[in-house]
């Protein structure tokens, strides 16, 4: 049977089992959605943001939570996991494998960020609020 390859998001160091990146991002968004249903969490999040958490704002926070590991799509990060003698190991000598650093250029250039995520403009990115939320998520 041929091995199927996909973008990975999480890896168990003991077993070598991998969790697909898209599944991991969806998991985190779903957890955020459930957490925002908890009154105390919702109240504290609203206080931290200085806003009342409307249903639309809660949905947007879930999207931002999904994007928290966006940098793991970067080839440098994905190359950390290499097939070697039918076992998987992490490549420690890769300089450009940090999934946070790979987003640096995107986050430093507002125009580039809005070209990548044009819907952010509708969310009030002009004031920098959504940009700050993305920074916090990443």
JSON list of C-alpha atoms in Angstrom, two decimals:
[
{"chain": "A", "resi": 1, "resn": "UNK", "atom": "CA", "xyz": [0.00, 0.00, 0.00]},
{"chain": "A", "resi": 2, "resn": "UNK", "atom": "CA", "xyz": [1.37, 3.40, -0.99]},
{"chain": "A", "resi": 3, "resn": "UNK", "atom": "CA", "xyz": [2.01, 5.95, 1.76]},
{"chain": "A", "resi": 4, "resn": "UNK", "atom": "CA", "xyz": [-0.22, 9.02, 1.51]},
{"chain": "A", "resi": 5, "resn": "UNK", "atom": "CA", "xyz": [1.41, 12.38, 2.10]},
{"chain": "A", "resi": 6, "resn": "UNK", "atom": "CA", "xyz": [-0.28, 15.53, 3.33]},
{"chain": "A", "resi": 7, "resn": "UNK", "atom": "CA", "xyz": [0.68, 18.71, 5.08]},
{"chain": "A", "resi": 8, "resn": "UNK", "atom": "CA", "xyz": [1.24, 17.91, 8.73]},
{"chain": "A", "resi": 9, "resn": "UNK", "atom": "CA", "xyz": [0.39, 20.14, 11.65]},
{"chain": "A", "resi": 10, "resn": "UNK", "atom": "CA", "xyz": [1.17, 18.12, 14.75]},
{"chain": "A", "resi": 11, "resn": "UNK", "atom": "CA", "xyz": [3.41, 15.15, 15.43]},
{"chain": "A", "resi": 12, "resn": "UNK", "atom": "CA", "xyz": [3.65, 12.86, 18.44]},
{"chain": "A", "resi": 13, "resn": "UNK", "atom": "CA", "xyz": [7.37, 12.58, 19.19]},
{"chain": "A", "resi": 14, "resn": "UNK", "atom": "CA", "xyz": [6.98, 9.19, 20.89]},
{"chain": "A", "resi": 15, "resn": "UNK", "atom": "CA", "xyz": [4.88, 7.39, 18.30]},
{"chain": "A", "resi": 16, "resn": "UNK", "atom": "CA", "xyz": [5.66, 9.44, 15.19]},
{"chain": "A", "resi": 17, "resn": "UNK", "atom": "CA", "xyz": [1.94, 9.76, 14.44]},
{"chain": "A", "resi": 18, "resn": "UNK", "atom": "CA", "xyz": [1.05, 12.86, 12.49]},
{"chain": "A", "resi": 19, "resn": "UNK", "atom": "CA", "xyz": [-2.09, 14.97, 12.50]},
{"chain": "A", "resi": 20, "resn": "UNK", "atom": "CA", "xyz": [-2.94, 16.75, 9.23]},
{"chain": "A", "resi": 21, "resn": "UNK", "atom": "CA", "xyz": [-2.54, 20.52, 9.32]},
{"chain": "A", "resi": 22, "resn": "UNK", "atom": "CA", "xyz": [-6.06, 21.26, 8.05]},
{"chain": "A", "resi": 23, "resn": "UNK", "atom": "CA", "xyz": [-7.55, 18.98, 10.68]},
{"chain": "A", "resi": 24, "resn": "UNK", "atom": "CA", "xyz": [-5.48, 20.67, 13.40]},
{"chain": "A", "resi": 25, "resn": "UNK", "atom": "CA", "xyz": [-6.62, 24.15, 12.29]},
{"chain": "A", "resi": 26, "resn": "UNK", "atom": "CA", "xyz": [-10.25, 23.01, 12.24]},
{"chain": "A", "resi": 27, "resn": "UNK", "atom": "CA", "xyz": [-9.85, 21.46, 15.70]},
{"chain": "A", "resi": 28, "resn": "UNK", "atom": "CA", "xyz": [-8.53, 24.71, 17.16]},
{"chain": "A", "resi": 29, "resn": "UNK", "atom": "CA", "xyz": [-11.35, 26.72, 15.59]},
{"chain": "A", "resi": 30, "resn": "UNK", "atom": "CA", "xyz": [-13.93, 24.29, 16.98]},
{"chain": "A", "resi": 31, "resn": "UNK", "atom": "CA", "xyz": [-12.41, 24.49, 20.46]},
{"chain": "A", "resi": 32, "resn": "UNK", "atom": "CA", "xyz": [-12.50, 28.29, 20.32]},
{"chain": "A", "resi": 33, "resn": "UNK", "atom": "CA", "xyz": [-16.14, 28.14, 19.26]},
{"chain": "A", "resi": 34, "resn": "UNK", "atom": "CA", "xyz": [-16.99, 25.97, 22.28]},
{"chain": "A", "resi": 35, "resn": "UNK", "atom": "CA", "xyz": [-14.92, 28.11, 24.65]},
{"chain": "A", "resi": 36, "resn": "UNK", "atom": "CA", "xyz": [-16.76, 31.24, 23.51]},
{"chain": "A", "resi": 37, "resn": "UNK", "atom": "CA", "xyz": [-20.01, 29.59, 24.59]},
{"chain": "A", "resi": 38, "resn": "UNK", "atom": "CA", "xyz": [-18.76, 29.58, 28.18]},
{"chain": "A", "resi": 39, "resn": "UNK", "atom": "CA", "xyz": [-20.06, 32.74, 29.90]},
{"chain": "A", "resi": 40, "resn": "UNK", "atom": "CA", "xyz": [-16.93, 33.43, 31.96]},
{"chain": "A", "resi": 41, "resn": "UNK", "atom": "CA", "xyz": [-14.57, 32.94, 29.00]},
{"chain": "A", "resi": 42, "resn": "UNK", "atom": "CA", "xyz": [-16.79, 35.06, 26.72]},
{"chain": "A", "resi": 43, "resn": "UNK", "atom": "CA", "xyz": [-16.92, 37.84, 29.33]},
{"chain": "A", "resi": 44, "resn": "UNK", "atom": "CA", "xyz": [-13.15, 37.84, 29.85]},
{"chain": "A", "resi": 45, "resn": "UNK", "atom": "CA", "xyz": [-12.45, 37.76, 26.12]},
{"chain": "A", "resi": 46, "resn": "UNK", "atom": "CA", "xyz": [-14.82, 40.65, 25.59]},
{"chain": "A", "resi": 47, "resn": "UNK", "atom": "CA", "xyz": [-13.14, 42.61, 28.36]},
{"chain": "A", "resi": 48, "resn": "UNK", "atom": "CA", "xyz": [-9.69, 41.91, 26.90]},
{"chain": "A", "resi": 49, "resn": "UNK", "atom": "CA", "xyz": [-10.87, 43.12, 23.49]},
{"chain": "A", "resi": 50, "resn": "UNK", "atom": "CA", "xyz": [-12.79, 46.05, 24.91]},
{"chain": "A", "resi": 51, "resn": "UNK", "atom": "CA", "xyz": [-15.90, 44.92, 23.02]},
{"chain": "A", "resi": 52, "resn": "UNK", "atom": "CA", "xyz": [-19.10, 43.03, 23.58]},
{"chain": "A", "resi": 53, "resn": "UNK", "atom": "CA", "xyz": [-18.77, 39.70, 21.82]},
{"chain": "A", "resi": 54, "resn": "UNK", "atom": "CA", "xyz": [-21.55, 39.66, 19.27]},
{"chain": "A", "resi": 55, "resn": "UNK", "atom": "CA", "xyz": [-22.22, 36.44, 17.34]},
{"chain": "A", "resi": 56, "resn": "UNK", "atom": "CA", "xyz": [-20.36, 37.90, 14.33]},
{"chain": "A", "resi": 57, "resn": "UNK", "atom": "CA", "xyz": [-17.33, 38.82, 16.44]},
{"chain": "A", "resi": 58, "resn": "UNK", "atom": "CA", "xyz": [-17.31, 35.35, 18.01]},
{"chain": "A", "resi": 59, "resn": "UNK", "atom": "CA", "xyz": [-17.29, 33.78, 14.53]},
{"chain": "A", "resi": 60, "resn": "UNK", "atom": "CA", "xyz": [-14.41, 36.02, 13.48]},
{"chain": "A", "resi": 61, "resn": "UNK", "atom": "CA", "xyz": [-12.42, 35.03, 16.55]},
{"chain": "A", "resi": 62, "resn": "UNK", "atom": "CA", "xyz": [-12.94, 31.39, 15.59]},
{"chain": "A", "resi": 63, "resn": "UNK", "atom": "CA", "xyz": [-11.57, 32.10, 12.11]},
{"chain": "A", "resi": 64, "resn": "UNK", "atom": "CA", "xyz": [-8.53, 33.82, 13.61]},
{"chain": "A", "resi": 65, "resn": "UNK", "atom": "CA", "xyz": [-8.03, 30.83, 15.92]},
{"chain": "A", "resi": 66, "resn": "UNK", "atom": "CA", "xyz": [-8.06, 28.57, 12.86]},
{"chain": "A", "resi": 67, "resn": "UNK", "atom": "CA", "xyz": [-5.33, 30.68, 11.31]},
{"chain": "A", "resi": 68, "resn": "UNK", "atom": "CA", "xyz": [-3.04, 30.46, 14.35]},
{"chain": "A", "resi": 69, "resn": "UNK", "atom": "CA", "xyz": [-0.67, 27.94, 12.71]},
{"chain": "A", "resi": 70, "resn": "UNK", "atom": "CA", "xyz": [-0.86, 29.34, 9.19]},
{"chain": "A", "resi": 71, "resn": "UNK", "atom": "CA", "xyz": [2.94, 29.41, 9.03]},
{"chain": "A", "resi": 72, "resn": "UNK", "atom": "CA", "xyz": [3.00, 25.62, 9.07]},
{"chain": "A", "resi": 73, "resn": "UNK", "atom": "CA", "xyz": [2.01, 25.71, 5.39]},
{"chain": "A", "resi": 74, "resn": "UNK", "atom": "CA", "xyz": [5.53, 27.06, 4.69]},
{"chain": "A", "resi": 75, "resn": "UNK", "atom": "CA", "xyz": [7.74, 24.59, 2.82]},
{"chain": "A", "resi": 76, "resn": "UNK", "atom": "CA", "xyz": [10.56, 25.10, 5.35]},
{"chain": "A", "resi": 77, "resn": "UNK", "atom": "CA", "xyz": [8.33, 23.92, 8.15]},
{"chain": "A", "resi": 78, "resn": "UNK", "atom": "CA", "xyz": [6.93, 21.00, 6.18]},
{"chain": "A", "resi": 79, "resn": "UNK", "atom": "CA", "xyz": [10.50, 19.89, 5.34]},
{"chain": "A", "resi": 80, "resn": "UNK", "atom": "CA", "xyz": [11.18, 19.34, 9.04]},
{"chain": "A", "resi": 81, "resn": "UNK", "atom": "CA", "xyz": [9.54, 15.97, 8.65]},
{"chain": "A", "resi": 82, "resn": "UNK", "atom": "CA", "xyz": [11.54, 13.76, 6.31]},
{"chain": "A", "resi": 83, "resn": "UNK", "atom": "CA", "xyz": [11.13, 10.17, 5.30]},
{"chain": "A", "resi": 84, "resn": "UNK", "atom": "CA", "xyz": [14.29, 8.33, 6.29]},
{"chain": "A", "resi": 85, "resn": "UNK", "atom": "CA", "xyz": [14.54, 4.54, 6.18]},
{"chain": "A", "resi": 86, "resn": "UNK", "atom": "CA", "xyz": [10.75, 4.21, 6.49]},
{"chain": "A", "resi": 87, "resn": "UNK", "atom": "CA", "xyz": [10.73, 6.19, 9.72]},
{"chain": "A", "resi": 88, "resn": "UNK", "atom": "CA", "xyz": [9.99, 9.83, 10.27]},
{"chain": "A", "resi": 89, "resn": "UNK", "atom": "CA", "xyz": [12.32, 12.15, 12.10]},
{"chain": "A", "resi": 90, "resn": "UNK", "atom": "CA", "xyz": [12.51, 15.86, 12.71]},
{"chain": "A", "resi": 91, "resn": "UNK", "atom": "CA", "xyz": [15.22, 17.69, 10.85]},
{"chain": "A", "resi": 92, "resn": "UNK", "atom": "CA", "xyz": [16.86, 19.84, 13.50]},
{"chain": "A", "resi": 93, "resn": "UNK", "atom": "CA", "xyz": [19.42, 21.47, 11.21]},
{"chain": "A", "resi": 94, "resn": "UNK", "atom": "CA", "xyz": [16.88, 23.33, 9.07]},
{"chain": "A", "resi": 95, "resn": "UNK", "atom": "CA", "xyz": [17.33, 27.09, 9.52]},
{"chain": "A", "resi": 96, "resn": "UNK", "atom": "CA", "xyz": [14.01, 28.18, 8.03]},
{"chain": "A", "resi": 97, "resn": "UNK", "atom": "CA", "xyz": [11.62, 25.73, 9.63]},
{"chain": "A", "resi": 98, "resn": "UNK", "atom": "CA", "xyz": [10.05, 27.99, 12.26]},
{"chain": "A", "resi": 99, "resn": "UNK", "atom": "CA", "xyz": [6.37, 28.35, 11.42]},
{"chain": "A", "resi": 100, "resn": "UNK", "atom": "CA", "xyz": [6.14, 31.74, 13.17]},
{"chain": "A", "resi": 101, "resn": "UNK", "atom": "CA", "xyz": [9.14, 33.34, 11.44]},
{"chain": "A", "resi": 102, "resn": "UNK", "atom": "CA", "xyz": [7.77, 32.32, 8.04]},
{"chain": "A", "resi": 103, "resn": "UNK", "atom": "CA", "xyz": [4.87, 34.76, 8.60]},
{"chain": "A", "resi": 104, "resn": "UNK", "atom": "CA", "xyz": [7.08, 37.74, 9.43]},
{"chain": "A", "resi": 105, "resn": "UNK", "atom": "CA", "xyz": [7.02, 39.27, 5.95]},
{"chain": "A", "resi": 106, "resn": "UNK", "atom": "CA", "xyz": [3.28, 38.83, 5.64]},
{"chain": "A", "resi": 107, "resn": "UNK", "atom": "CA", "xyz": [2.57, 40.52, 8.95]},
{"chain": "A", "resi": 108, "resn": "UNK", "atom": "CA", "xyz": [5.02, 43.38, 8.46]},
{"chain": "A", "resi": 109, "resn": "UNK", "atom": "CA", "xyz": [3.42, 44.54, 5.23]},
{"chain": "A", "resi": 110, "resn": "UNK", "atom": "CA", "xyz": [-0.20, 45.56, 5.71]},
{"chain": "A", "resi": 111, "resn": "UNK", "atom": "CA", "xyz": [-0.88, 45.71, 1.95]},
{"chain": "A", "resi": 112, "resn": "UNK", "atom": "CA", "xyz": [0.45, 42.19, 1.48]},
{"chain": "A", "resi": 113, "resn": "UNK", "atom": "CA", "xyz": [-1.62, 40.96, 4.40]},
{"chain": "A", "resi": 114, "resn": "UNK", "atom": "CA", "xyz": [-4.80, 42.46, 2.94]},
{"chain": "A", "resi": 115, "resn": "UNK", "atom": "CA", "xyz": [-4.03, 40.98, -0.48]},
{"chain": "A", "resi": 116, "resn": "UNK", "atom": "CA", "xyz": [-3.70, 37.57, 1.16]},
{"chain": "A", "resi": 117, "resn": "UNK", "atom": "CA", "xyz": [-6.82, 37.99, 3.29]},
{"chain": "A", "resi": 118, "resn": "UNK", "atom": "CA", "xyz": [-8.98, 40.61, 1.50]},
{"chain": "A", "resi": 119, "resn": "UNK", "atom": "CA", "xyz": [-11.93, 39.93, 3.79]},
{"chain": "A", "resi": 120, "resn": "UNK", "atom": "CA", "xyz": [-9.96, 41.47, 6.68]},
{"chain": "A", "resi": 121, "resn": "UNK", "atom": "CA", "xyz": [-10.75, 44.89, 5.24]},
{"chain": "A", "resi": 122, "resn": "UNK", "atom": "CA", "xyz": [-14.44, 44.21, 5.89]},
{"chain": "A", "resi": 123, "resn": "UNK", "atom": "CA", "xyz": [-13.57, 43.31, 9.48]},
{"chain": "A", "resi": 124, "resn": "UNK", "atom": "CA", "xyz": [-12.17, 46.74, 10.26]},
{"chain": "A", "resi": 125, "resn": "UNK", "atom": "CA", "xyz": [-8.53, 46.07, 9.48]},
{"chain": "A", "resi": 126, "resn": "UNK", "atom": "CA", "xyz": [-8.14, 49.71, 8.47]},
{"chain": "A", "resi": 127, "resn": "UNK", "atom": "CA", "xyz": [-7.89, 50.59, 12.13]},
{"chain": "A", "resi": 128, "resn": "UNK", "atom": "CA", "xyz": [-5.31, 47.91, 12.76]},
{"chain": "A", "resi": 129, "resn": "UNK", "atom": "CA", "xyz": [-7.53, 45.96, 15.17]},
{"chain": "A", "resi": 130, "resn": "UNK", "atom": "CA", "xyz": [-7.71, 42.79, 13.11]},
{"chain": "A", "resi": 131, "resn": "UNK", "atom": "CA", "xyz": [-4.00, 42.99, 12.35]},
{"chain": "A", "resi": 132, "resn": "UNK", "atom": "CA", "xyz": [-3.33, 43.05, 16.10]},
{"chain": "A", "resi": 133, "resn": "UNK", "atom": "CA", "xyz": [-5.65, 40.06, 16.58]},
{"chain": "A", "resi": 134, "resn": "UNK", "atom": "CA", "xyz": [-3.78, 38.14, 13.87]},
{"chain": "A", "resi": 135, "resn": "UNK", "atom": "CA", "xyz": [-0.48, 38.92, 15.57]},
{"chain": "A", "resi": 136, "resn": "UNK", "atom": "CA", "xyz": [-1.91, 37.61, 18.83]},
{"chain": "A", "resi": 137, "resn": "UNK", "atom": "CA", "xyz": [-3.24, 34.47, 17.12]},
{"chain": "A", "resi": 138, "resn": "UNK", "atom": "CA", "xyz": [0.08, 33.72, 15.41]}
]
